[in-house]
Tab-separated table of N, CA, C and O in Angstrom:
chain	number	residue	atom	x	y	z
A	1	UNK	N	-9.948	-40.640	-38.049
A	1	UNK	CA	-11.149	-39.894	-37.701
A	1	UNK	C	-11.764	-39.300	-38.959
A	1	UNK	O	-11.109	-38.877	-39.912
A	2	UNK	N	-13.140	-39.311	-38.861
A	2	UNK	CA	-13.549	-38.770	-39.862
A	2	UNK	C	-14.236	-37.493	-39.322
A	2	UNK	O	-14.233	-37.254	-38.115
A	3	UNK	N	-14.819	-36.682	-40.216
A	3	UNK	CA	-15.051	-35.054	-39.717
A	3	UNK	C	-16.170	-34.476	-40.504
A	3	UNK	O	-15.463	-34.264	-41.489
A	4	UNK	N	-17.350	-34.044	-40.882
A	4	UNK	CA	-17.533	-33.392	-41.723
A	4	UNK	C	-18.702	-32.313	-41.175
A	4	UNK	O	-19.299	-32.374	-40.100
A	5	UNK	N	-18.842	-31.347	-42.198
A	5	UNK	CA	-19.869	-29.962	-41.871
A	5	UNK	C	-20.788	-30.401	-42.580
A	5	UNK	O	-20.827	-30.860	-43.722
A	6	UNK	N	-21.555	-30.215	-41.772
A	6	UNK	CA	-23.594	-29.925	-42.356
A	6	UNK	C	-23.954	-28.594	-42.469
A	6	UNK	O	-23.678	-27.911	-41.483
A	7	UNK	N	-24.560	-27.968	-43.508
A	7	UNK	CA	-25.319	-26.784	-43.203
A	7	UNK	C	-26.446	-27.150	-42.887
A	7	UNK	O	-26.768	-27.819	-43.868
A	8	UNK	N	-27.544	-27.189	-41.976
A	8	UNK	CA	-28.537	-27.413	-41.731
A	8	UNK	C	-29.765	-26.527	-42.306
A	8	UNK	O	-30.100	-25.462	-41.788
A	9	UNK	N	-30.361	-27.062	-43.376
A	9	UNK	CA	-31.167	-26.310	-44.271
A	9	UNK	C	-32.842	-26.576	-43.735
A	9	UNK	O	-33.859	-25.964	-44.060
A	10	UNK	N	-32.722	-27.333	-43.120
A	10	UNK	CA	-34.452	-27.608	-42.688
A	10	UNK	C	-35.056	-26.356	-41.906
A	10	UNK	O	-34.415	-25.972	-40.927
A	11	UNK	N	-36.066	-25.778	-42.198
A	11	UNK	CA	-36.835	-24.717	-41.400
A	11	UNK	C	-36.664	-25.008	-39.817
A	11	UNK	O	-35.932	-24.318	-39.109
A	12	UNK	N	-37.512	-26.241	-39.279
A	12	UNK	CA	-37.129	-26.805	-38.002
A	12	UNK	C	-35.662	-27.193	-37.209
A	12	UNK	O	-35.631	-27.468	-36.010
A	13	UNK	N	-34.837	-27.176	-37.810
A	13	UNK	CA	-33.215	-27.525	-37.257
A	13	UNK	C	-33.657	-29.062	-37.260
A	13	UNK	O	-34.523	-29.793	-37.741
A	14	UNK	N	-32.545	-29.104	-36.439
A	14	UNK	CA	-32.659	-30.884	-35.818
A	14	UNK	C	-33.989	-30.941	-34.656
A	14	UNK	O	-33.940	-30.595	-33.475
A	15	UNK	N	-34.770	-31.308	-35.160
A	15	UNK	CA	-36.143	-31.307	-34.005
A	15	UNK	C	-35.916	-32.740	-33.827
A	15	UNK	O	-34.932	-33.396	-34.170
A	16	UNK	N	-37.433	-33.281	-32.984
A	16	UNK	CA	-37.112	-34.922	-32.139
A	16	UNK	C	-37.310	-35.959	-33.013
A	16	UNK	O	-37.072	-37.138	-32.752
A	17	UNK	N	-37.796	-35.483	-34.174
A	17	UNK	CA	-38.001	-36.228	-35.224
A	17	UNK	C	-36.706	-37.086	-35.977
A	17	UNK	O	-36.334	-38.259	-35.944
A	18	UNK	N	-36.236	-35.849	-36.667
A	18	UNK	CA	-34.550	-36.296	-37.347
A	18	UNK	C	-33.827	-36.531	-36.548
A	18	UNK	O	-32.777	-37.065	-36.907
A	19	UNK	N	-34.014	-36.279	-35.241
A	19	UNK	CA	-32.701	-36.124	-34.132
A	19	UNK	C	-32.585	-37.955	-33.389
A	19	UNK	O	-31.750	-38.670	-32.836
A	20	UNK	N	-34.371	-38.025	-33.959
A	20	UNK	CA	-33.942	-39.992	-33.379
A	20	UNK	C	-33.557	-40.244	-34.423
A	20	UNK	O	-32.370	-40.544	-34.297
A	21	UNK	N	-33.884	-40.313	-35.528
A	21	UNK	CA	-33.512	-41.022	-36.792
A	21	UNK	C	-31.758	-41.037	-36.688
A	21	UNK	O	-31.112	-42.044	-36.399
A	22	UNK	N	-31.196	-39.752	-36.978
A	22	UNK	CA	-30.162	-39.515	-36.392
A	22	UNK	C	-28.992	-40.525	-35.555
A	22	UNK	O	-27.984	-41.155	-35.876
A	23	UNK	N	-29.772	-40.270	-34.298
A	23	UNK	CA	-29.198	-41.033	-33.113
A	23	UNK	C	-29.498	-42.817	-33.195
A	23	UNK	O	-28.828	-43.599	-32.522
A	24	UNK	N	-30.441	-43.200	-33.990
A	24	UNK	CA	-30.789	-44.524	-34.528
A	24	UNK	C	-29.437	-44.881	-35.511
A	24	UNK	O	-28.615	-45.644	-35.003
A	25	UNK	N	-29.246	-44.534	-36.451
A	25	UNK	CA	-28.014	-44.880	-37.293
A	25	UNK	C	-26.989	-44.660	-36.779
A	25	UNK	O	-26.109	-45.509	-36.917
A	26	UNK	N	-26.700	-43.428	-35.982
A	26	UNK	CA	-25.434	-43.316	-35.320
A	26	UNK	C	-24.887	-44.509	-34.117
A	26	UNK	O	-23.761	-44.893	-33.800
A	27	UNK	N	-26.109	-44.826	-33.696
A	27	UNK	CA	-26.843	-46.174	-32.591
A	27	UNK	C	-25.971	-47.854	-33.444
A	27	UNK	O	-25.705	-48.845	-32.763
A	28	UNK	N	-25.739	-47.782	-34.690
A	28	UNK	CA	-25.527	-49.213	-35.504
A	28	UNK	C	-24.275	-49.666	-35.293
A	28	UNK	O	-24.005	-50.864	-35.211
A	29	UNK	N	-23.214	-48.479	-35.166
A	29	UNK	CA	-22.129	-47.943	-35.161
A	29	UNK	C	-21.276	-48.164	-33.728
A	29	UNK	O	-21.641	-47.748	-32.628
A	30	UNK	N	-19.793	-49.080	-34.074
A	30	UNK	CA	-18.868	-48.940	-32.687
A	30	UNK	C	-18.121	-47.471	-32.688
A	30	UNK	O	-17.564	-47.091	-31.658
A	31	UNK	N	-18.125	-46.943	-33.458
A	31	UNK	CA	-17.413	-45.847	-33.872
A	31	UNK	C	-18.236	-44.743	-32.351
A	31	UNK	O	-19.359	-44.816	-31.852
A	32	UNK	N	-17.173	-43.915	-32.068
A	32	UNK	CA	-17.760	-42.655	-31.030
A	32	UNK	C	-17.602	-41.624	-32.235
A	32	UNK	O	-16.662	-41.321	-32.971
A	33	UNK	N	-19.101	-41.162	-32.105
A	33	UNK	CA	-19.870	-40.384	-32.896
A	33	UNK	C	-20.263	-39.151	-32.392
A	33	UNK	O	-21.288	-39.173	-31.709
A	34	UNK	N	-19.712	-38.080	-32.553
A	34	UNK	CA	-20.128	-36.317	-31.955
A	34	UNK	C	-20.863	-35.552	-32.500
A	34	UNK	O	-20.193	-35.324	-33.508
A	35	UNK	N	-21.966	-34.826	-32.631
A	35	UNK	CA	-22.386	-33.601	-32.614
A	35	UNK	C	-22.082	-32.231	-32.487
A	35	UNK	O	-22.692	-31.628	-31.604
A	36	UNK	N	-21.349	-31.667	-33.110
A	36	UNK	CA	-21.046	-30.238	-32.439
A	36	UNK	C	-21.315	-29.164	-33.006
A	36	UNK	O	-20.998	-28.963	-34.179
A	37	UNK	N	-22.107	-28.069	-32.084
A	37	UNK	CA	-22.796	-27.111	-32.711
A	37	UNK	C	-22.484	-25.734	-31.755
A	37	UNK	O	-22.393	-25.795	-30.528
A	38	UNK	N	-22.414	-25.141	-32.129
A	38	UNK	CA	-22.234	-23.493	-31.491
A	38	UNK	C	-20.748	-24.176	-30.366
A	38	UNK	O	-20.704	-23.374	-29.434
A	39	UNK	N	-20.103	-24.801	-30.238
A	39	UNK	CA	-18.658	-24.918	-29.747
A	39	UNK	C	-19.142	-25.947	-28.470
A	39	UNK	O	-18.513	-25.888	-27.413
A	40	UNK	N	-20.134	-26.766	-28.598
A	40	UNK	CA	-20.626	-27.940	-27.309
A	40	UNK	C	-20.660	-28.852	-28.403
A	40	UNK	O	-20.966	-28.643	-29.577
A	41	UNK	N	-20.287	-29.924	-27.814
A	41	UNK	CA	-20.166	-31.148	-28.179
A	41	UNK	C	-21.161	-32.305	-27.600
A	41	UNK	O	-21.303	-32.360	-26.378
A	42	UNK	N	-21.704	-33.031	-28.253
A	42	UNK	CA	-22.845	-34.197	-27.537
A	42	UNK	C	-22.091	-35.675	-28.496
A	42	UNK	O	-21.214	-35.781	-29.354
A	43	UNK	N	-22.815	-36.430	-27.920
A	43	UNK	CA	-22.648	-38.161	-28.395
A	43	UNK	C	-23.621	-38.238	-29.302
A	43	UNK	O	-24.732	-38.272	-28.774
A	44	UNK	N	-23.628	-38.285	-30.592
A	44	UNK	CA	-24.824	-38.230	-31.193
A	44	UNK	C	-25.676	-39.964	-31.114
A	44	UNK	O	-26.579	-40.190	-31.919
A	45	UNK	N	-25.275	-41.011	-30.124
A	45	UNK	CA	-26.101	-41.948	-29.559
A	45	UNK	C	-27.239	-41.418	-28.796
A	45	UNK	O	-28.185	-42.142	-28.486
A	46	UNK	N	-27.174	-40.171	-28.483
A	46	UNK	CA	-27.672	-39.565	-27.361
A	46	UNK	C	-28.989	-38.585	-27.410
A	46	UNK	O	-29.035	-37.447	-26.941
A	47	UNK	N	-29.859	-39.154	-27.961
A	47	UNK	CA	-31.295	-38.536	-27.752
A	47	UNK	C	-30.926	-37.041	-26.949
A	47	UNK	O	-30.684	-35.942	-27.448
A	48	UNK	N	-30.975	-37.388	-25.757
A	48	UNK	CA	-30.988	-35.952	-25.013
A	48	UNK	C	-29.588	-34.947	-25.485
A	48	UNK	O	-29.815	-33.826	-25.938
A	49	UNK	N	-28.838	-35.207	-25.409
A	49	UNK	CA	-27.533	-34.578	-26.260
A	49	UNK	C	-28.002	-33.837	-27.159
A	49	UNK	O	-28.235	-32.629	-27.116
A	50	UNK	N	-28.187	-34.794	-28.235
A	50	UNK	CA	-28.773	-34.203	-29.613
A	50	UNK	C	-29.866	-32.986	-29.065
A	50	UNK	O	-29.342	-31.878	-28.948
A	51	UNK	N	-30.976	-33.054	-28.800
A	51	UNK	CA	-31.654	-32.581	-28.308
A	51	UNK	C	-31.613	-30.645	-27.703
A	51	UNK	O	-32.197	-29.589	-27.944
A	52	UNK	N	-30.388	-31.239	-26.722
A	52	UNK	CA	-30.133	-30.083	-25.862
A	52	UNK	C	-29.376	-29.362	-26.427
A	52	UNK	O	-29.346	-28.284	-25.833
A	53	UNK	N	-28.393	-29.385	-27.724
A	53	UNK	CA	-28.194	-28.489	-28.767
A	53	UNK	C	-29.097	-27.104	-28.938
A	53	UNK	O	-28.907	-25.914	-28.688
A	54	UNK	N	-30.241	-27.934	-29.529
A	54	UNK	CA	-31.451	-27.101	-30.154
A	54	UNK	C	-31.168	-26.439	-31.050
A	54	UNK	O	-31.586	-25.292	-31.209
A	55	UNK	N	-30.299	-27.120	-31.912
A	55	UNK	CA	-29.827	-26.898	-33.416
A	55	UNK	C	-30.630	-26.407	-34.704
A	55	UNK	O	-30.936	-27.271	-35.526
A	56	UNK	N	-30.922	-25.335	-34.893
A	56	UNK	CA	-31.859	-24.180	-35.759
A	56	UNK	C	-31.668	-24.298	-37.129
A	56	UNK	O	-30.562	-24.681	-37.512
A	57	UNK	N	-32.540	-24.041	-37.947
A	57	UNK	CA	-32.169	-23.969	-39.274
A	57	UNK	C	-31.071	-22.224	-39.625
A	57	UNK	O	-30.900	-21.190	-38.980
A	58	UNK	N	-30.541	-22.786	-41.086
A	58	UNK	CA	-29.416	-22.024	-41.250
A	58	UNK	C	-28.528	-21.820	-40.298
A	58	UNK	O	-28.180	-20.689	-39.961
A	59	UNK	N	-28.058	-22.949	-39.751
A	59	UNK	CA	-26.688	-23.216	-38.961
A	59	UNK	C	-25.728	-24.290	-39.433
A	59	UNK	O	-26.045	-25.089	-40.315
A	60	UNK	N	-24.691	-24.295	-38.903
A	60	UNK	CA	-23.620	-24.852	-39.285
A	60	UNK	C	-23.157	-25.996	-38.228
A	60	UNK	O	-22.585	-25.472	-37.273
A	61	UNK	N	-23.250	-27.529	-38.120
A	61	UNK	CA	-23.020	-28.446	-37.487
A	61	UNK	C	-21.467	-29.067	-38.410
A	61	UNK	O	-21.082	-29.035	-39.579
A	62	UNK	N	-20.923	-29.615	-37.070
A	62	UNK	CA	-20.179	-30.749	-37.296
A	62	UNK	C	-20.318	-31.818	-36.862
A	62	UNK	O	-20.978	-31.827	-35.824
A	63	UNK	N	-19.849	-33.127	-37.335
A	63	UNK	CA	-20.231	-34.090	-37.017
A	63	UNK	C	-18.740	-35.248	-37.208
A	63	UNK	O	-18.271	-35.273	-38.346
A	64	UNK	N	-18.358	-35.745	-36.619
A	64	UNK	CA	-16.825	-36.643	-36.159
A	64	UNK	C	-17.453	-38.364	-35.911
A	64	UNK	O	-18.497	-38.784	-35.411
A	65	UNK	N	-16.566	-38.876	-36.367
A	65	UNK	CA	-16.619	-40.243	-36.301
A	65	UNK	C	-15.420	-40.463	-36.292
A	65	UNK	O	-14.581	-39.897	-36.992
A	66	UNK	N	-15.114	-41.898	-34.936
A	66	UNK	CA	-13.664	-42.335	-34.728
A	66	UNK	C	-13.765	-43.650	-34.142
A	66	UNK	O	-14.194	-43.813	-33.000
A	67	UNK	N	-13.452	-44.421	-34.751
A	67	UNK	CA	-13.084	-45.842	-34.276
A	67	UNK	C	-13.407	-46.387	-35.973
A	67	UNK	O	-13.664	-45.743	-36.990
A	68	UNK	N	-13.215	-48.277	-35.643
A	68	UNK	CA	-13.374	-49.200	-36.997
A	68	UNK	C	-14.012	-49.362	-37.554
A	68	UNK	O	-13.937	-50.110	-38.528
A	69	UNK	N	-15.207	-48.562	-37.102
A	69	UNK	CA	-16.283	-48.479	-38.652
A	69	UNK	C	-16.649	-47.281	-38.820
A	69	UNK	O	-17.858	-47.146	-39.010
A	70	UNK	N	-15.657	-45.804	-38.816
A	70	UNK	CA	-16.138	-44.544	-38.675
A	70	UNK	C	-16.393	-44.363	-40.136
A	70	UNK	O	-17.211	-43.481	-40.395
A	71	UNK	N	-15.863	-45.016	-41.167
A	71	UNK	CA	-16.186	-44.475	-42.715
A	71	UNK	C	-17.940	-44.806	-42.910
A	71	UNK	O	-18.796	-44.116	-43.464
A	72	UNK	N	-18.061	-46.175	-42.200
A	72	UNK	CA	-19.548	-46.200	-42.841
A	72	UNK	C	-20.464	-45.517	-41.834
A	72	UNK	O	-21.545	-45.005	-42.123
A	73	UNK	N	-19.861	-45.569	-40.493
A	73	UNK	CA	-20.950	-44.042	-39.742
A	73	UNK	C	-21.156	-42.981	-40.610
A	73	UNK	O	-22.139	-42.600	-41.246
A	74	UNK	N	-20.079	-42.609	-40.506
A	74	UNK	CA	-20.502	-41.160	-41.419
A	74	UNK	C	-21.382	-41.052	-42.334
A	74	UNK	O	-22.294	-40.227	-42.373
A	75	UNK	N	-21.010	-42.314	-43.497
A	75	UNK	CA	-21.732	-42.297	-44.815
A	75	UNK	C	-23.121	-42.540	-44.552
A	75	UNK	O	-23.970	-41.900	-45.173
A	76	UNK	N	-23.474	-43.485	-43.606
A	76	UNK	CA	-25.000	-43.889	-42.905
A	76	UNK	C	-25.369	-41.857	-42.492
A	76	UNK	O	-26.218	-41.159	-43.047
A	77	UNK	N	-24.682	-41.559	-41.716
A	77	UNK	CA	-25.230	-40.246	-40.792
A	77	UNK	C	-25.774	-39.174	-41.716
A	77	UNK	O	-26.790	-38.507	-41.521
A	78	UNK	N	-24.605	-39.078	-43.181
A	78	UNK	CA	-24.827	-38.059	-43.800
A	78	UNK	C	-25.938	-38.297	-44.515
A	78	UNK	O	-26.893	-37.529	-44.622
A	79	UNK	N	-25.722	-40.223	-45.406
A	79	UNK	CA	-27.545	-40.183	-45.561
A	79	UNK	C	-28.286	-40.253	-44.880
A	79	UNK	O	-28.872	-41.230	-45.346
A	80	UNK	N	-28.892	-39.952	-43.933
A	80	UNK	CA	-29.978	-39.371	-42.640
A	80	UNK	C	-30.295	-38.560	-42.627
A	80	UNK	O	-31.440	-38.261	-42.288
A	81	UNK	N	-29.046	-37.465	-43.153
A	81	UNK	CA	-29.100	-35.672	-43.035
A	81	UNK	C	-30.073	-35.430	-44.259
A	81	UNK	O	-31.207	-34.957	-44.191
A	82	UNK	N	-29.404	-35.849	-45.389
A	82	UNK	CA	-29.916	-35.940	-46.782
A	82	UNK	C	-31.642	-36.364	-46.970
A	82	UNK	O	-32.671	-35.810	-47.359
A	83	UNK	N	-31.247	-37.616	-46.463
A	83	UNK	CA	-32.772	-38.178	-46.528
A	83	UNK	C	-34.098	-37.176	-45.837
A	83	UNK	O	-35.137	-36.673	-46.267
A	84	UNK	N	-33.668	-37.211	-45.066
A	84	UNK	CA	-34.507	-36.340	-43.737
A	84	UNK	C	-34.822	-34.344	-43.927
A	84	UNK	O	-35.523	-33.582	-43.261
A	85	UNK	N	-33.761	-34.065	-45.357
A	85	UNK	CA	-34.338	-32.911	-45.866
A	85	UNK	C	-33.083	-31.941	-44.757
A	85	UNK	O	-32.897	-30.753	-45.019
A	86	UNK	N	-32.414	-32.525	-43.715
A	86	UNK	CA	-32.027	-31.487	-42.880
A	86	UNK	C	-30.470	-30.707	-43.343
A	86	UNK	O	-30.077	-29.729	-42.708
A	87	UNK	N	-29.485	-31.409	-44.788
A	87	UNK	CA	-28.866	-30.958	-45.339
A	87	UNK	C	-28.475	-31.218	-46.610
A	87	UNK	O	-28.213	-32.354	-47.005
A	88	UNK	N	-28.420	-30.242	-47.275
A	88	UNK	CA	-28.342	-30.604	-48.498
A	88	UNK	C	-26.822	-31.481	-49.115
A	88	UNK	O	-26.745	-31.829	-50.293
């Protein structure tokens, strides 16, 4: 399993914007891919998941990848975060 923390630095949090982009790369992936923010957990395949967070700037996300291609989920997810301005 892989595991890692985001600080979420974007003014907007995860809005519907980054949150498809997001769920698009996480989407490439056999790996089961999580979201977890304030102690709820979502599928980050999951548009509405992601979503129903409502994940704010200056917060603290985690994000898990598990199955046979969880190294390059992650590495895809975190550049998304990066790209997209939502963590540094």
């Amino acid at each position: 399993m892989e595991k890692r923390n985001f600080h979420i630095t974007a003014e907007t949090g995860i809005h519907a914007r980054p949150a498809t982009l997001l769920v698009q790369a996480a989407s490439k992936y056999n790996a089961d891919i999580t979201l977890e923010y304030e102690g709820k957990s979502v599928n980050l395949k999951s548009i509405m998941g992601v979503m129903s967070l409502g994940v704010g700037a200056n917060t603290d996300v985690t994000i898990a990848a598990d199955g046979d291609d969880e190294k390059d989920a992650m590495e895809d997810v975190a550049k998304t975060m990066k790209e997209e301005g939502l963590s540094d």
